[in-house]
Short mmCIF file of C-alpha atoms in Angstrom, two decimals:
data_model
loop_
_atom_site.label_atom_id
_atom_site.label_comp_id
_atom_site.label_asym_id
_atom_site.label_seq_id
_atom_site.Cartn_x
_atom_site.Cartn_y
_atom_site.Cartn_z
CA MET A 503 -34.71 -26.29 -46.67
CA LEU A 504 -34.70 -22.52 -46.34
CA ARG A 505 -34.92 -22.83 -42.55
CA ALA A 506 -31.87 -25.10 -42.49
CA MET A 507 -29.96 -22.78 -44.81
CA TYR A 508 -30.67 -19.70 -42.71
CA SER A 509 -29.84 -21.60 -39.52
CA GLY A 510 -26.50 -22.51 -41.08
CA ILE A 511 -25.86 -18.90 -42.04
CA GLY A 512 -26.65 -17.78 -38.48
CA GLY A 513 -24.37 -20.47 -37.06
CA MET A 514 -21.50 -19.43 -39.34
CA ASN A 515 -21.90 -15.80 -38.27
CA ASN A 516 -21.88 -16.75 -34.60
CA PHE A 517 -18.82 -18.97 -34.89
CA GLN A 518 -17.09 -16.23 -36.85
CA ASP A 519 -17.76 -13.88 -33.91
CA LYS A 520 -16.41 -16.52 -31.54
CA LEU A 521 -13.26 -16.84 -33.64
CA ASP A 522 -12.89 -13.05 -33.57
CA VAL A 523 -13.05 -13.06 -29.76
CA ILE A 524 -10.55 -15.92 -29.57
CA GLY A 525 -8.25 -14.09 -31.96
CA ASN A 526 -8.38 -10.98 -29.77
CA ASN A 527 -7.59 -13.07 -26.70
CA VAL A 528 -4.63 -14.76 -28.38
CA SER A 529 -3.26 -11.47 -29.69
CA ASN A 530 -3.33 -10.06 -26.13
CA ALA A 531 -1.73 -13.08 -24.47
CA ASN A 532 1.24 -10.89 -23.47
CA THR A 533 -0.67 -7.67 -22.72
CA HIS A 534 -0.16 -6.72 -19.07
CA GLY A 535 -3.41 -6.50 -17.14
CA PHE A 536 -5.51 -7.82 -20.05
CA LYS A 537 -8.67 -9.76 -19.18
CA LYS A 538 -9.90 -12.35 -21.69
CA ASP A 539 -13.40 -12.49 -23.17
CA ARG A 540 -15.67 -15.41 -23.93
CA THR A 541 -18.78 -15.82 -26.09
CA THR A 542 -22.01 -17.60 -25.22
CA PHE A 543 -24.84 -18.51 -27.60
CA GLN A 544 -28.59 -18.97 -27.31
CA ASP A 545 -31.18 -20.43 -29.67
CA LEU A 546 -33.64 -18.30 -31.60
CA VAL A 547 -37.39 -18.54 -31.33
CA SER A 548 -38.77 -21.86 -32.53
CA GLN A 549 -41.51 -22.30 -35.12
CA GLN A 550 -44.37 -24.21 -33.51
CA LEU A 551 -46.01 -26.86 -35.65
CA ALA A 552 -48.35 -28.14 -32.95
CA GLY A 553 -48.99 -27.14 -29.42
CA ALA A 554 -48.90 -29.34 -26.34
CA SER A 555 -52.08 -31.08 -25.22
CA THR A 556 -53.26 -32.01 -21.75
CA PRO A 557 -54.02 -35.60 -20.77
CA GLN A 558 -57.59 -36.76 -21.43
CA ASP A 559 -59.65 -39.60 -20.01
CA ASP A 560 -58.90 -41.87 -22.94
CA ARG A 561 -55.35 -40.77 -23.86
CA GLY A 562 -52.31 -39.03 -22.50
CA GLY A 563 -51.01 -35.57 -23.23
CA THR A 564 -48.66 -34.69 -26.09
CA ASN A 565 -45.62 -32.47 -26.24
CA PRO A 566 -45.38 -29.46 -28.50
CA GLN A 567 -43.90 -29.89 -31.97
CA GLN A 568 -41.34 -27.15 -32.69
CA ILE A 569 -38.58 -26.51 -35.20
CA GLY A 570 -35.72 -24.25 -34.14
CA LEU A 571 -34.75 -21.37 -36.39
CA GLY A 572 -31.07 -21.22 -35.51
CA THR A 573 -28.83 -19.49 -32.99
CA THR A 574 -27.68 -16.05 -31.98
CA MET A 575 -25.00 -14.68 -29.65
CA ALA A 576 -26.16 -14.40 -26.01
CA SER A 577 -23.22 -12.47 -24.53
CA THR A 578 -19.56 -11.60 -24.66
CA ASP A 579 -18.25 -11.72 -21.09
CA THR A 580 -15.02 -10.30 -19.73
CA ILE A 581 -13.42 -12.79 -17.33
CA HIS A 582 -11.77 -10.87 -14.49
CA ASN A 583 -9.80 -13.77 -13.06
CA GLN A 584 -6.43 -12.96 -11.49
CA GLY A 585 -3.47 -13.01 -13.86
CA SER A 586 -0.04 -14.30 -12.90
CA MET A 587 2.52 -11.95 -11.36
CA GLN A 588 5.67 -11.05 -13.26
CA THR A 589 8.49 -9.63 -11.13
CA THR A 590 10.22 -6.74 -12.88
CA GLY A 591 12.39 -5.13 -10.20
CA ARG A 592 11.25 -1.70 -11.39
CA ASP A 593 10.13 0.65 -8.61
CA LEU A 594 7.12 2.10 -10.44
CA ASP A 595 5.69 -1.20 -11.67
CA MET A 596 2.66 -2.27 -9.62
CA ALA A 597 0.26 -5.21 -9.73
CA ILE A 598 -3.10 -5.66 -8.02
CA SER A 599 -3.65 -8.91 -6.13
CA GLY A 600 -7.40 -9.32 -5.86
CA ASP A 601 -10.28 -7.14 -7.00
CA GLY A 602 -10.05 -3.57 -8.16
CA PHE A 603 -8.56 -1.25 -10.75
CA PHE A 604 -6.02 1.53 -10.82
CA VAL A 605 -7.67 4.92 -11.34
CA VAL A 606 -6.29 7.11 -14.13
CA ASN A 607 -7.52 10.40 -15.53
CA ASP A 608 -7.41 11.72 -19.09
CA GLY A 609 -8.19 15.28 -18.03
CA GLU A 610 -11.93 14.86 -18.55
CA GLN A 611 -12.97 11.66 -16.80
CA GLY A 612 -11.75 8.83 -14.65
CA LEU A 613 -10.76 5.60 -16.38
CA TYR A 614 -9.78 2.27 -14.86
CA THR A 615 -7.02 -0.21 -15.66
CA ARG A 616 -5.27 -3.30 -14.34
CA ALA A 617 -2.00 -2.46 -16.10
CA GLY A 618 0.40 -0.97 -13.55
CA ASN A 619 3.39 -0.04 -15.71
CA PHE A 620 3.70 3.58 -14.56
CA TYR A 621 6.23 6.32 -15.21
CA LEU A 622 7.12 9.83 -14.09
CA ASP A 623 6.68 12.58 -16.67
CA GLU A 624 8.80 15.73 -16.93
CA GLU A 625 6.87 17.38 -14.09
CA GLY A 626 7.20 14.36 -11.79
CA THR A 627 3.55 13.32 -12.24
CA LEU A 628 2.87 9.59 -12.09
CA VAL A 629 1.36 8.49 -15.44
CA ASN A 630 0.73 5.31 -17.41
CA SER A 631 2.19 4.50 -20.82
CA GLN A 632 -0.49 6.62 -22.55
CA GLY A 633 0.19 9.64 -20.34
CA LEU A 634 -3.01 9.22 -18.30
CA ARG A 635 -2.42 10.53 -14.78
CA VAL A 636 -2.54 8.01 -11.96
CA GLN A 637 -4.86 9.00 -9.14
CA GLY A 638 -4.13 8.67 -5.44
CA TYR A 639 -3.88 10.46 -2.12
CA GLY A 640 -1.10 12.96 -1.52
CA ALA A 641 0.90 13.27 1.71
CA ASP A 642 1.48 16.48 3.62
CA GLU A 643 4.94 17.73 4.64
CA GLY A 644 4.91 15.45 7.67
CA GLY A 645 4.15 12.35 5.59
CA ASN A 646 0.53 12.10 6.75
CA ILE A 647 -2.09 10.85 4.26
CA GLU A 648 -5.83 11.49 4.46
CA ILE A 649 -8.00 8.98 2.59
CA ASP A 650 -10.73 11.32 1.43
CA ASP A 651 -12.41 12.17 -1.87
CA ASP A 652 -11.25 15.77 -1.47
CA ASN A 653 -7.64 14.54 -1.30
CA LEU A 654 -7.92 12.34 -4.41
CA GLY A 655 -5.87 13.64 -7.32
CA ASP A 656 -2.69 13.37 -9.37
CA LEU A 657 0.34 11.86 -7.63
CA THR A 658 3.66 13.65 -7.93
CA ILE A 659 7.14 12.36 -7.07
CA GLN A 660 9.96 14.84 -7.56
CA ALA A 661 13.25 13.00 -8.10
CA GLY A 662 15.97 14.67 -6.04
CA ASP A 663 13.35 16.52 -4.01
CA ALA A 664 14.78 17.98 -0.80
CA ARG A 665 13.17 17.01 2.49
CA ASN A 666 13.12 19.71 5.15
CA PRO A 667 14.97 18.99 8.40
CA VAL A 668 12.94 17.11 11.00
CA PRO A 669 13.71 18.00 14.63
CA THR A 670 14.29 15.27 17.19
CA SER A 671 11.25 14.54 19.34
CA ASN A 672 12.17 11.14 20.83
CA PHE A 673 15.18 9.01 21.62
CA ASP A 674 15.58 5.86 23.70
CA PHE A 675 18.20 3.46 24.99
CA ALA A 676 18.56 -0.31 25.05
CA GLY A 677 20.90 -2.90 26.49
CA ASN A 678 22.00 -4.15 29.86
CA LEU A 679 23.47 -2.52 32.97
CA SER A 680 25.56 -5.18 34.67
CA THR A 681 24.98 -5.93 38.35
CA GLU A 682 28.74 -6.60 38.54
CA THR A 683 29.45 -2.89 38.13
CA GLU A 684 31.30 -1.36 41.09
CA ALA A 685 29.89 1.48 43.19
CA GLU A 686 30.11 4.89 41.55
CA GLU A 687 31.41 3.27 38.33
CA SER A 688 29.82 4.92 35.28
CA ILE A 689 29.07 4.19 31.62
CA THR A 690 28.81 7.08 29.15
CA VAL A 691 26.94 6.92 25.83
CA PRO A 692 27.38 9.83 23.37
CA TYR A 693 24.69 10.65 20.79
CA SER A 694 23.32 13.60 18.85
CA VAL A 695 19.95 15.24 18.24
CA THR A 696 18.80 17.41 15.34
CA ASP A 697 17.10 20.81 15.50
CA SER A 698 14.52 22.30 13.12
CA GLN A 699 17.29 23.81 10.98
CA GLY A 700 18.99 20.45 10.49
CA GLU A 701 21.92 21.20 12.80
CA GLU A 702 23.10 18.41 15.07
CA HIS A 703 23.79 18.88 18.79
CA GLU A 704 25.97 16.57 20.82
CA LEU A 705 24.59 15.05 24.02
CA GLU A 706 25.73 12.28 26.28
CA ILE A 707 24.09 10.17 28.94
CA THR A 708 26.03 8.75 31.88
CA PHE A 709 24.76 5.78 33.93
CA THR A 710 26.26 5.47 37.45
CA ARG A 711 25.75 2.66 39.96
CA ALA A 712 23.74 4.17 42.85
CA THR A 713 24.92 3.99 46.45
CA ASP A 714 23.33 4.63 49.81
CA ASP A 715 23.96 8.17 51.00
CA ASP A 716 24.85 7.03 54.53
CA ASP A 717 27.35 4.21 54.05
CA ASP A 718 28.17 4.29 50.31
CA GLU A 719 26.84 0.74 49.96
CA ILE A 720 25.55 -0.23 46.51
CA THR A 721 21.80 0.15 46.11
CA SER A 722 21.13 -3.11 44.29
CA ASN A 723 18.34 -2.03 41.96
CA GLU A 724 19.13 1.64 41.35
CA TRP A 725 21.19 3.48 38.76
CA ASN A 726 21.59 7.24 38.46
CA PHE A 727 21.57 8.77 34.99
CA GLU A 728 22.65 12.19 33.79
CA ILE A 729 21.95 13.67 30.34
CA SER A 730 24.39 16.44 29.45
CA SER A 731 24.81 18.90 26.60
CA LEU A 732 28.34 19.14 25.21
CA GLY A 733 27.92 22.44 23.39
CA ASN A 734 26.33 25.84 23.83
CA SER A 735 22.76 24.53 23.73
CA GLN A 736 20.68 25.75 26.66
CA LEU A 737 17.59 24.72 28.58
CA ASN A 738 14.83 27.31 28.12
CA GLY A 739 17.45 29.96 27.38
CA ASN A 740 19.33 29.30 30.66
CA SER A 741 21.75 26.62 31.78
CA TYR A 742 20.71 24.33 34.64
CA ASN A 743 22.49 21.69 36.65
CA ALA A 744 21.05 19.22 39.15
CA ASP A 745 22.47 19.37 42.66
CA ASP A 746 21.18 15.89 43.54
CA ASP A 747 22.35 12.94 41.43
CA GLN A 748 19.47 10.73 42.50
CA SER A 749 16.53 12.88 41.46
CA VAL A 750 15.76 15.84 39.27
CA GLU A 751 15.37 18.44 41.98
CA ASP A 752 16.64 21.80 43.20
CA LEU A 753 17.94 23.05 39.86
CA ASP A 754 19.90 26.30 40.04
CA ASP A 755 20.84 28.76 37.32
CA GLU A 756 24.40 28.34 36.10
CA GLU A 757 26.65 30.62 34.10
CA ASP A 758 28.30 28.01 31.88
CA ASP A 759 27.00 26.90 28.50
CA ASP A 760 26.34 23.28 29.44
CA PHE A 761 23.41 21.78 31.27
CA SER A 762 22.56 18.38 32.69
CA ILE A 763 19.43 16.52 33.73
CA SER A 764 19.65 13.79 36.36
CA GLY A 765 17.38 11.05 37.59
CA THR A 766 17.28 7.55 39.05
CA LEU A 767 16.33 4.28 37.34
CA ASN A 768 14.66 1.70 39.59
CA PHE A 769 14.73 -1.93 38.42
CA ASN A 770 12.53 -4.85 39.43
CA PRO A 771 14.11 -8.03 40.89
CA ASP A 772 13.77 -9.70 37.47
CA GLY A 773 15.95 -7.01 35.89
CA THR A 774 13.23 -5.07 34.09
CA LEU A 775 12.70 -1.35 34.55
CA ASP A 776 10.26 -0.42 37.30
CA GLU A 777 10.16 3.38 37.25
CA ILE A 778 12.11 6.60 37.05
CA ASP A 779 12.17 8.55 40.30
CA ASP A 780 10.56 12.00 40.28
CA VAL A 781 9.33 11.79 36.69
CA GLU A 782 5.64 12.35 36.25
CA SER A 783 3.54 11.20 33.30
CA GLY A 784 2.87 13.68 30.53
CA GLN A 785 4.89 16.71 29.51
CA VAL A 786 4.96 19.59 32.01
CA GLU A 787 6.23 23.10 31.49
CA PHE A 788 9.48 23.71 33.36
CA ASP A 789 10.31 26.95 35.18
CA ASP A 790 12.78 28.04 37.85
CA ASP A 791 10.39 27.19 40.68
CA ASP A 792 9.68 23.60 39.62
CA ASP A 793 11.53 20.76 41.28
CA ASN A 794 10.03 18.03 39.12
CA TYR A 795 9.74 17.65 35.33
CA ASP A 796 9.65 14.98 32.68
CA ALA A 797 10.67 16.66 29.43
CA LEU A 798 14.00 17.84 28.09
CA PHE A 799 13.86 21.31 26.50
CA LEU A 800 16.96 22.02 24.42
CA ASP A 801 17.47 25.55 23.07
CA PRO A 802 19.91 25.28 20.12
CA ASN A 803 20.85 28.99 20.42
CA ASN A 804 20.89 29.32 16.62
CA GLY A 805 17.37 30.58 15.96
CA ALA A 806 15.95 27.06 15.58
CA GLU A 807 12.93 25.91 17.55
CA VAL A 808 13.46 24.46 21.02
CA ILE A 809 13.88 20.68 20.94
CA GLU A 810 11.43 18.97 23.31
CA VAL A 811 11.91 15.30 24.23
CA PRO A 812 9.83 13.41 26.86
CA ILE A 813 11.83 11.83 29.69
CA ASP A 814 9.79 8.87 30.86
CA GLU A 815 9.84 5.10 31.26
CA GLU A 816 9.59 4.59 27.49
CA MET A 817 13.03 6.18 27.08
CA PHE A 818 14.54 3.32 29.14
CA ALA A 819 11.97 0.55 28.51
CA SER A 820 14.56 -1.62 26.71
CA VAL A 821 17.23 -1.21 29.40
CA THR A 822 17.69 -4.19 31.75
CA GLN A 823 19.82 -5.00 34.81
CA ASN A 824 21.33 -8.46 35.21
CA ALA A 825 24.67 -10.18 35.73
CA SER A 826 25.70 -10.20 32.07
CA SER A 827 28.08 -7.60 30.69
CA THR A 828 27.08 -3.97 30.23
CA THR A 829 25.82 -3.31 26.70
CA VAL A 830 23.64 -0.23 27.11
CA ASP A 831 23.66 2.07 24.07
CA LEU A 832 21.45 4.40 22.06
CA ASN A 833 18.60 2.37 20.56
CA SER A 834 16.94 4.93 18.30
CA VAL A 835 16.69 8.66 17.76
CA ASP A 836 14.36 10.41 15.33
CA GLY A 837 14.91 13.66 13.49
CA SER A 838 16.99 14.22 10.38
CA GLN A 839 18.96 16.82 8.48
CA GLN A 840 17.87 18.14 5.10
CA SER A 841 18.26 15.43 2.49
CA THR A 842 17.36 14.60 -1.12
CA LEU A 843 15.10 11.84 -2.41
CA GLU A 844 17.06 8.90 -3.83
CA SER A 845 14.53 6.10 -4.36
CA TYR A 846 11.03 4.94 -3.50
CA SER A 847 9.06 1.78 -2.98
CA VAL A 848 5.39 0.73 -2.96
CA SER A 849 3.82 -1.28 -0.13
CA GLU A 850 0.87 -3.69 -0.25
CA ALA A 851 -1.30 -0.81 0.97
CA GLY A 852 -0.23 1.28 -2.03
CA GLU A 853 1.86 3.62 0.11
CA ILE A 854 4.72 5.19 -1.82
CA THR A 855 7.65 5.59 0.58
CA GLY A 856 10.56 7.81 -0.36
CA VAL A 857 14.09 6.90 0.74
CA TYR A 858 16.38 9.88 1.27
CA ALA A 859 20.14 10.17 1.03
CA ASN A 860 20.57 10.26 4.81
CA GLY A 861 18.72 6.95 5.19
CA THR A 862 15.43 8.41 6.44
CA THR A 863 12.08 7.54 4.88
CA GLN A 864 8.80 9.38 4.46
CA LEU A 865 5.43 8.67 2.88
CA LEU A 866 4.99 10.53 -0.41
CA GLY A 867 1.49 9.38 -1.32
CA GLN A 868 -0.83 6.40 -1.66
CA ILE A 869 -2.23 4.75 -4.79
CA ALA A 870 -6.03 4.68 -5.06
CA ILE A 871 -7.94 1.54 -6.06
CA ALA A 872 -11.49 1.45 -7.47
CA ASN A 873 -13.90 -1.43 -7.08
CA PHE A 874 -17.31 -2.02 -8.70
CA ASN A 875 -20.42 -4.00 -7.85
CA ASN A 876 -20.32 -5.44 -11.38
CA PRO A 877 -16.83 -5.29 -12.91
CA GLY A 878 -18.12 -7.31 -15.86
CA GLY A 879 -20.37 -4.38 -16.73
CA LEU A 880 -17.44 -2.04 -17.41
CA SER A 881 -17.03 -0.90 -21.00
CA LYS A 882 -13.65 -1.34 -22.66
CA SER A 883 -12.35 1.97 -23.98
CA GLY A 884 -9.02 0.87 -25.46
CA GLU A 885 -5.45 1.39 -24.29
CA ASN A 886 -5.97 -1.19 -21.54
CA THR A 887 -8.62 0.97 -19.86
CA TYR A 888 -12.27 0.60 -18.88
CA GLU A 889 -14.97 3.16 -18.31
CA ILE A 890 -18.17 3.11 -16.28
CA SER A 891 -21.31 1.84 -18.02
CA ASN A 892 -24.98 1.82 -17.08
CA ASN A 893 -24.61 -1.66 -15.59
CA SER A 894 -21.24 -1.51 -13.84
CA GLY A 895 -22.25 0.57 -10.86
CA GLY A 896 -20.30 3.56 -9.60
CA ALA A 897 -16.62 3.49 -8.71
CA GLN A 898 -15.91 2.75 -5.05
CA ILE A 899 -12.51 4.39 -4.64
CA GLY A 900 -10.29 3.96 -1.61
CA ALA A 901 -7.03 2.57 -0.28
CA PRO A 902 -5.75 -0.85 -1.41
CA GLY A 903 -6.57 -3.71 0.92
CA THR A 904 -9.70 -2.07 2.34
CA GLU A 905 -13.40 -2.87 1.86
CA GLY A 906 -12.80 -5.74 -0.57
CA ARG A 907 -10.17 -3.98 -2.66
CA GLY A 908 -7.07 -5.93 -3.61
CA SER A 909 -3.60 -5.26 -2.28
CA LEU A 910 -0.62 -4.09 -4.33
CA THR A 911 2.61 -5.83 -5.20
CA GLY A 912 5.44 -3.45 -5.97
CA ALA A 913 8.09 -4.01 -8.66
CA ALA A 914 5.78 -6.45 -10.45
CA LEU A 915 3.17 -6.49 -13.21
CA GLU A 916 0.04 -8.59 -13.65
CA MET A 917 0.22 -10.70 -16.78
CA SER A 918 -2.70 -11.42 -19.11
CA ASN A 919 -5.09 -14.10 -17.85
CA VAL A 920 -5.32 -15.64 -21.34
CA ASP A 921 -4.63 -19.40 -21.34
CA LEU A 922 -3.30 -20.19 -24.83
CA SER A 923 -4.00 -23.92 -24.59
CA GLU A 924 -7.63 -23.19 -23.72
CA GLU A 925 -7.95 -20.61 -26.49
CA LEU A 926 -6.49 -22.95 -29.12
CA SER A 927 -8.90 -25.67 -28.04
CA GLU A 928 -11.81 -23.25 -28.33
CA MET A 929 -10.50 -22.21 -31.74
CA ILE A 930 -10.67 -25.80 -32.96
CA VAL A 931 -14.24 -26.11 -31.64
CA ALA A 932 -15.23 -22.86 -33.37
CA GLN A 933 -13.55 -23.90 -36.59
CA ARG A 934 -15.37 -27.23 -36.66
CA GLY A 935 -18.63 -25.49 -35.83
CA PHE A 936 -18.09 -23.08 -38.71
CA GLN A 937 -17.31 -25.97 -41.07
CA SER A 938 -20.39 -27.90 -39.94
CA ASN A 939 -22.66 -24.93 -40.57
CA SER A 940 -21.10 -24.39 -43.99
CA ARG A 941 -21.80 -28.05 -44.80
CA MET A 942 -25.42 -27.47 -43.74
CA ILE A 943 -25.67 -24.65 -46.27
CA SER A 944 -24.08 -26.85 -48.95
CA ALA A 945 -26.46 -29.71 -48.19
CA SER A 946 -29.47 -27.38 -48.30
CA ASP A 947 -28.24 -25.99 -51.60
CA GLU A 948 -27.90 -29.47 -53.11
CA ILE A 949 -31.40 -30.44 -51.98
CA LEU A 950 -32.82 -27.23 -53.46
CA GLN A 951 -30.97 -28.01 -56.68
CA GLU A 952 -32.60 -31.45 -56.75
CA LEU A 953 -36.02 -29.82 -56.31
CA VAL A 954 -35.32 -27.48 -59.19
CA ASN A 955 -34.27 -30.40 -61.38
CA LEU A 956 -37.50 -32.27 -60.70
CA GLY A 957 -39.28 -30.11 -63.22
CA ARG A 958 -36.92 -30.99 -66.09
#
C-alpha cells in the first residue's frame, strides 16, 4: 500500500508540473517570439521480486517479476517550431522565417531572442523593448557592409541624418533611334550630373543621322553623338572640341567655357548596338597628344573633384535602331546632392536601407542572426531572451539567409507558436491524471485504515 501511495504522490507532483508548463504556455499565447514548452515523463526504478530465468531442458524460461515505484519528469523541452507572421506595417518590426535568433547585448554578454519589436533610443541605437542593443554589421560612408566578427556591434540609425553628396560616375541612355530620320537630322537629350559638392551641372547629348562624307548619303547603321557641357565646366582644366563629328579625334584647345565629346554609334542589322568607333575598353588618361579616349573628365571649376564617367558600349547598350519612332532618352544617372534620411526598410537579408529626401537610397547596416547546433539547449533568461548553456553549442553569427540561418520579414512580427486548442486538451489530460493519482492515494489510505481496524 505504501508503494501505491508514494507512486500516487509522485504522479500528482508530475502532473502538477505539467499543468504549470501548460499554464505558462497559455499565458504566453500572445507573446511575440515565444516558443512553447512540453513535459515528458519516465518511470522510476522498479522493485524486482524475482529475476528472469533461462529455458531448461524440462521447462521454459520465465520473465522477471517487477513492481514499478512510480514516475518522474524526464524533460521539459522548448519547441522551436515557426510561429505565424503578423504584419504590423512598422518599419522596425522584424520577424525571422526559419532558424536563428536576433542577437542583443545587455552590456556584458550576448543574448538571443526571436522577438523583433525593435526601437530607436535617444541616441539612434537600435534596441528591443528592454533596452538591449541589437547587434549587426555597420555600413561605411559608401554603403558597403563587411560581414566580419570585427564589424559586429550596435546598430545606429540617425533620423534626419544628412547624406554627403555622391558624385556622378555613370549615366546611360535607352530608347530607339528611328531609321526614318532624315540625313543630318538630330535629337537632343538634356540631363545633369552631380559633383562631389552636390552641385549639378547641365549636359546634353545630341544624336545625328550619319552621312557619307563624299555624297552626303545616309549611312544606314551609323549615328554620330556629341556630349556637350552647357556651363563653365571644363575638361581637365581646359576646354576641348572635336573637329571630326564621326570620331573622337584631333581635339584642339579652345578658349570658350564649353566643351564637347563626339563619337559614332554603329548598329547591327537587327537594330542592336554593335560598337562605338574609336572608343577603347577601360579608362585611359587623356592629354593634349591623345587622339583616342573613352572617359569623360568634367572639371566643375568650383573646387569639387573632377567627375569621371566611362564612355563605352554600356552607356548606349539599351539604345536601338529600327523603323519605329525615336524615343531615345536618359535611362539612368547616379550621383546625388546632400539629403536627409526620411525612412528605412529591412530586406530578407536583414539589410537596413535608408531612403533619403531626394529619392536616393543607401545601406545603413545589416541585422545579425545567430544559429546553434542545439537550439533546444539554450537557457531561458527572461524578457523573451535566451542565453548559451553547456549543451547549446556556441553562437554561429552571420547574415540572415546564409549557412542555414533564416531570412527576415520586415514590418512583421513572429507570433507565439502556442496552439491553445492543443494546450487545453493537454490540460484536461493533466487534470484527469492528477485526479487519478489523488484517487490512488485515497484508495491506499482507505485500505490502510481497514488494516488498522483489523486489530479492533
